[in-house]
Amino acid sequence: MRTRSLLVGITLLGLVGGAAAAPPDEAIIPFDKYTTEKGKTLATMFGSQLRQILNRVHNCRPWLNVPKAGLGFTRAVGMPGDDRYLNIWVRVHQTTTAEFAGLSTERRASAMFSRHGVDLLRQLAADDSIFADPALHGYSVILSWLKPNGGGANPEKEETLGVFTDKATVRAFLAKRMGGKEFVERATIVAFDGSDRLGRIPLEIWEDDFARTFKLPNYEPEDKNVRC
Amino acid sequence: MRSWIVRVLLLGGITIVASACASSDEWSEWLKHPSHYATGDHLMFSFRNTEGSAPRVTRSDIDAARSEQWWGKVITVSPEQIIQQ
């Protein structure tokens, strides 16, 4: 709870007055970049749903940025086979407070996942047709943010957290039939400090309704048809 | 004539002192950016937001800052380290 209150202190960059640019098409993995038939099939079948997800994130979560090839049906490095996850990779733009900088790596990752990761999982898992496709194994969210205390003599670094979970676990967690602790136990978690792999880090998930309740002052989605 | 020699010596001295502080990679990086600003967008952003006032930052500013490396290189993980397509 204390950490949550600390997180409330994180202030977003003032995006006031800035109209959202159109969602970048390059954020979705191009069909021809998939290396297996399973990946290509999923991308072909659910291309329009991917664009809807991207459009919603782009317009309704202006503090998030989906980088090039950040959305698609990918597999996790190091996992055997061709288990496909509906994956979204976002960069979180925020002004880092002293409180956030004072947290440990694990607590920062927990805070980020609680705030943005769960919200993104909800958006990925909302489509019933994708969920029902037997070729889909699960959902994954990758979050990157600027590591505090960078700059100056130290090069700026990003911290990155990746969480991969099978689809039944995600749906059970989002429906509150499963607690955060069990969700974490079932998830494959990877973390990076810059480009250095930290491996699995202990993650804690708590309630954070920021993404659904925060309204950026003077911000209007460019796409008026998107329901935020 | 004498003042010209002094100037050359001074410039040479500054170059030697400065070069002793930077690696060849750093020099190479610096030479790639002869301007204080990375791009025209960066220049306009700085003109628009002076110190002491609340910054006005748009979504496209944030995207441009990253893609154009306004604040320098950021060390991060490459996608190939986490996911495969």
XYZ file of C-alpha atoms in Angstrom:
313
model
C 0.000 0.000 0.000
C 2.846 2.319 0.845
C 4.382 1.712 -2.511
C 1.103 2.522 -4.173
C 0.934 5.822 -2.413
C 4.472 6.513 -3.492
C 3.534 5.750 -7.036
C 0.761 8.266 -6.963
C 3.586 10.765 -6.766
C 4.749 9.855 -10.212
C 3.691 12.665 -12.423
C 3.231 12.269 -16.107
C 4.854 14.448 -18.657
C 2.539 17.302 -19.503
C 1.103 16.400 -22.831
C -1.275 19.327 -22.754
C -2.046 20.900 -26.028
C -0.602 18.036 -28.024
C -2.857 16.273 -30.438
C -2.166 12.586 -30.755
C -0.492 11.569 -33.952
C -1.975 8.685 -35.876
C -0.964 5.293 -34.557
C 2.225 4.275 -36.305
C 1.577 1.340 -38.625
C 5.091 0.121 -38.019
C 4.140 -0.692 -34.429
C 2.468 -3.861 -35.692
C 4.799 -6.653 -36.773
C 4.604 -6.974 -40.575
C 3.125 -10.234 -41.808
C 6.274 -11.194 -43.716
C 8.477 -10.914 -40.627
C 6.950 -13.936 -38.933
C 9.222 -16.938 -39.026
C 6.644 -19.721 -38.603
C 3.295 -20.579 -40.162
C 1.576 -20.355 -36.798
C 2.698 -16.765 -36.372
C 1.701 -15.837 -39.910
C -1.713 -17.444 -39.554
C -2.494 -15.613 -36.324
C -1.309 -12.305 -37.775
C -3.438 -12.813 -40.872
C -6.580 -13.816 -39.016
C -6.430 -11.082 -36.415
C -4.900 -8.159 -38.280
C -7.907 -5.916 -37.746
C -8.021 -6.723 -34.032
C -4.341 -5.788 -33.719
C -5.047 -2.426 -35.306
C -7.947 -1.877 -32.901
C -5.764 -2.677 -29.895
C -3.052 -0.337 -31.148
C -5.530 2.424 -31.863
C -7.039 2.140 -28.393
C -3.681 2.170 -26.629
C -2.417 5.029 -28.774
C -5.462 7.220 -28.256
C -6.489 6.282 -24.733
C -3.085 5.848 -23.096
C -1.067 8.826 -24.393
C 1.611 8.174 -21.782
C 2.466 4.887 -23.506
C 4.304 4.430 -26.770
C 4.320 1.206 -28.766
C 7.677 0.983 -30.556
C 8.321 -0.480 -33.980
C 7.139 -4.116 -34.144
C 5.919 -3.817 -30.567
C 2.576 -5.505 -31.190
C 2.017 -8.964 -32.618
C 2.007 -12.692 -32.043
C 5.492 -13.449 -30.790
C 7.192 -16.208 -28.834
C 9.455 -15.800 -25.864
C 13.197 -16.221 -26.286
C 14.453 -19.309 -24.507
C 11.156 -21.161 -24.513
C 11.026 -24.388 -26.512
C 8.507 -24.905 -29.298
C 6.397 -22.306 -30.995
C 4.051 -21.107 -28.280
C 2.597 -17.846 -29.532
C 1.719 -14.969 -27.246
C -0.271 -11.894 -28.167
C 2.430 -9.442 -27.139
C 2.555 -5.722 -26.622
C 5.738 -3.791 -25.843
C 5.316 -0.265 -24.542
C 7.581 2.499 -23.371
C 6.186 4.354 -20.393
C 6.745 8.104 -20.482
C 6.723 9.703 -17.072
C 8.584 12.161 -14.948
C 10.481 10.201 -12.338
C 9.942 11.341 -8.775
C 12.405 10.916 -5.942
C 10.047 8.396 -4.373
C 10.033 6.242 -7.504
C 13.798 6.541 -7.849
C 14.171 5.412 -4.242
C 12.404 2.112 -4.848
C 14.365 -1.068 -5.507
C 14.440 -2.490 -9.029
C 11.897 -5.129 -8.006
C 9.514 -2.585 -6.525
C 9.764 -0.317 -9.554
C 8.968 -3.265 -11.789
C 6.052 -4.268 -9.547
C 4.710 -0.735 -9.585
C 4.984 -0.497 -13.353
C 3.294 -3.825 -13.926
C 0.521 -3.068 -11.437
C -0.181 0.249 -13.102
C 0.355 -0.420 -16.789
C 0.886 -4.165 -17.256
C -2.441 -5.318 -15.848
C -4.287 -2.673 -17.839
C -2.590 -3.785 -21.047
C -3.304 -7.447 -20.318
C -6.966 -6.493 -19.995
C -6.875 -4.885 -23.428
C -5.092 -7.815 -25.039
C -7.402 -10.426 -23.528
C -10.640 -8.601 -24.282
C -11.159 -10.124 -27.723
C -12.978 -13.464 -27.464
C -12.082 -14.657 -30.950
C -8.334 -14.295 -30.320
C -8.671 -15.957 -26.934
C -10.567 -18.880 -28.435
C -8.028 -19.593 -31.151
C -6.143 -22.765 -30.208
C -2.993 -21.415 -31.879
C -2.728 -18.732 -29.218
C -0.874 -19.889 -26.118
C -1.034 -16.751 -24.007
C -0.499 -13.037 -23.568
C 2.651 -11.075 -22.845
C 3.384 -7.524 -21.831
C 6.782 -5.883 -22.038
C 7.285 -2.551 -20.294
C 10.308 -0.276 -20.638
C 10.946 2.951 -18.760
C 13.869 5.252 -18.098
C 15.937 4.085 -15.168
C 16.129 6.779 -12.482
C 19.362 8.622 -11.817
C 20.694 8.274 -15.348
C 22.262 11.018 -17.398
C 25.268 13.164 -16.681
C 28.321 10.987 -16.246
C 26.153 7.836 -16.404
C 24.578 6.867 -19.711
C 20.787 6.885 -19.765
C 19.393 3.383 -19.365
C 16.017 1.789 -19.671
C 14.682 -0.810 -17.319
C 12.586 -3.483 -19.002
C 10.164 -6.042 -17.628
C 8.603 -8.858 -19.647
C 5.742 -11.008 -18.337
C 4.528 -14.020 -20.343
C 1.466 -15.930 -19.158
C -0.834 -18.589 -20.625
C -4.234 -17.315 -21.683
C -6.343 -19.215 -19.145
C -4.247 -17.801 -16.296
C -4.620 -14.275 -17.662
C -8.391 -14.529 -17.949
C -8.668 -16.056 -14.441
C -6.511 -13.293 -12.982
C -8.403 -10.507 -14.722
C -11.711 -11.986 -13.590
C -10.311 -12.057 -10.035
C -10.685 -15.817 -9.845
C -6.933 -15.947 -9.253
C -4.798 -13.755 -7.015
C -1.723 -11.814 -8.020
C 0.603 -14.155 -6.179
C -0.543 -17.223 -8.109
C -0.501 -15.276 -11.368
C 3.139 -14.347 -10.752
C 4.038 -17.936 -9.873
C 2.603 -19.121 -13.190
C 4.174 -16.367 -15.274
C 7.505 -16.343 -17.036
C 9.197 -13.133 -15.992
C 12.299 -11.527 -17.455
C 13.889 -8.243 -16.477
C 16.693 -6.160 -17.945
C 18.843 -3.337 -16.666
C 19.742 -1.563 -19.876
C 20.796 -4.470 -22.065
C 21.897 -6.634 -19.119
C 19.597 -9.532 -18.357
C 18.630 -9.710 -14.697
C 16.616 -12.886 -15.110
C 13.485 -13.514 -13.099
C 12.796 -10.936 -10.447
C 10.237 -11.154 -7.631
C 7.107 -9.342 -8.663
C 4.202 -8.166 -6.575
C 0.915 -6.989 -8.050
C -1.489 -4.670 -6.336
C -4.626 -2.769 -7.316
C -3.942 0.356 -9.340
C -6.755 1.973 -11.312
C -4.618 4.821 -12.648
C -4.871 3.802 -16.292
C -8.647 3.654 -16.201
C -9.301 6.754 -14.155
C -6.548 9.252 -14.935
C -7.534 11.980 -17.375
C -4.797 14.008 -18.943
C -5.751 17.704 -18.761
C -6.786 19.167 -22.108
C -6.142 15.907 -23.897
C -8.556 14.749 -26.561
C -8.020 11.549 -28.536
C -7.514 12.256 -32.186
C -9.724 9.350 -33.155
C -13.189 10.310 -31.923
C -14.517 6.841 -32.623
C -12.352 5.245 -29.971
C -14.102 4.619 -26.679
C -11.611 5.199 -23.889
C 52.252 38.783 -35.637
C 53.058 37.985 -32.034
C 49.397 37.962 -31.042
C 48.662 35.571 -33.930
C 51.257 33.096 -32.584
C 49.802 33.381 -29.094
C 46.348 32.611 -30.459
C 47.584 29.529 -32.334
C 49.382 28.276 -29.242
C 46.318 28.890 -27.113
C 44.046 27.031 -29.536
C 46.533 24.155 -29.732
C 46.718 23.993 -25.958
C 42.939 23.885 -25.625
C 42.745 21.114 -28.226
C 45.369 19.037 -26.420
C 43.708 19.513 -23.039
C 40.267 18.726 -24.448
C 41.450 15.690 -26.365
C 43.009 14.288 -23.221
C 39.553 14.208 -21.654
C 37.654 12.409 -24.395
C 38.048 8.983 -25.930
C 38.200 8.531 -29.682
C 34.634 7.181 -29.615
C 33.456 10.245 -27.756
C 35.224 12.518 -30.234
C 33.684 10.617 -33.107
C 30.219 10.965 -31.564
C 30.789 14.662 -30.899
C 31.941 15.330 -34.433
C 28.760 13.765 -35.767
C 26.772 16.485 -33.984
C 28.329 19.865 -34.724
C 25.157 21.601 -33.484
C 23.975 21.799 -29.896
C 20.592 20.531 -31.103
C 20.073 17.080 -32.507
C 17.457 18.174 -35.050
C 15.277 21.079 -36.072
C 12.444 19.627 -33.977
C 14.764 19.632 -30.967
C 15.669 23.264 -31.656
C 12.007 24.312 -31.872
C 11.173 22.374 -28.712
C 13.894 24.233 -26.818
C 12.758 27.599 -28.167
C 9.200 26.836 -27.096
C 10.168 25.685 -23.608
C 12.482 28.013 -21.790
C 13.816 27.360 -18.297
C 11.573 28.442 -15.471
C 8.282 27.904 -17.291
C 6.049 24.839 -17.348
C 7.083 22.796 -20.367
C 4.576 22.172 -23.128
C 5.247 18.718 -24.452
C 3.243 16.983 -27.137
C 3.024 13.307 -27.912
C 4.946 13.857 -31.129
C 7.701 15.649 -29.128
C 8.143 12.528 -27.032
C 8.249 10.271 -30.068
C 10.701 12.582 -31.840
C 12.917 12.945 -28.760
C 13.405 9.227 -28.684
C 13.780 8.533 -32.392
C 16.063 11.525 -32.958
C 18.028 10.958 -29.727
C 17.624 14.506 -28.449
C 19.050 13.559 -25.083
C 21.668 11.152 -26.383
C 21.720 7.394 -26.657
C 19.717 5.319 -24.206
C 21.012 1.871 -23.343
C 18.195 -0.603 -23.652
C 17.439 -4.204 -24.418
C 17.058 -5.278 -28.030
C 13.835 -7.071 -28.979
C 15.814 -10.156 -29.984
C 16.808 -10.621 -26.352
C 13.193 -11.106 -25.281
C 10.956 -12.084 -28.177
C 11.122 -13.839 -31.510
C 8.876 -13.182 -34.446
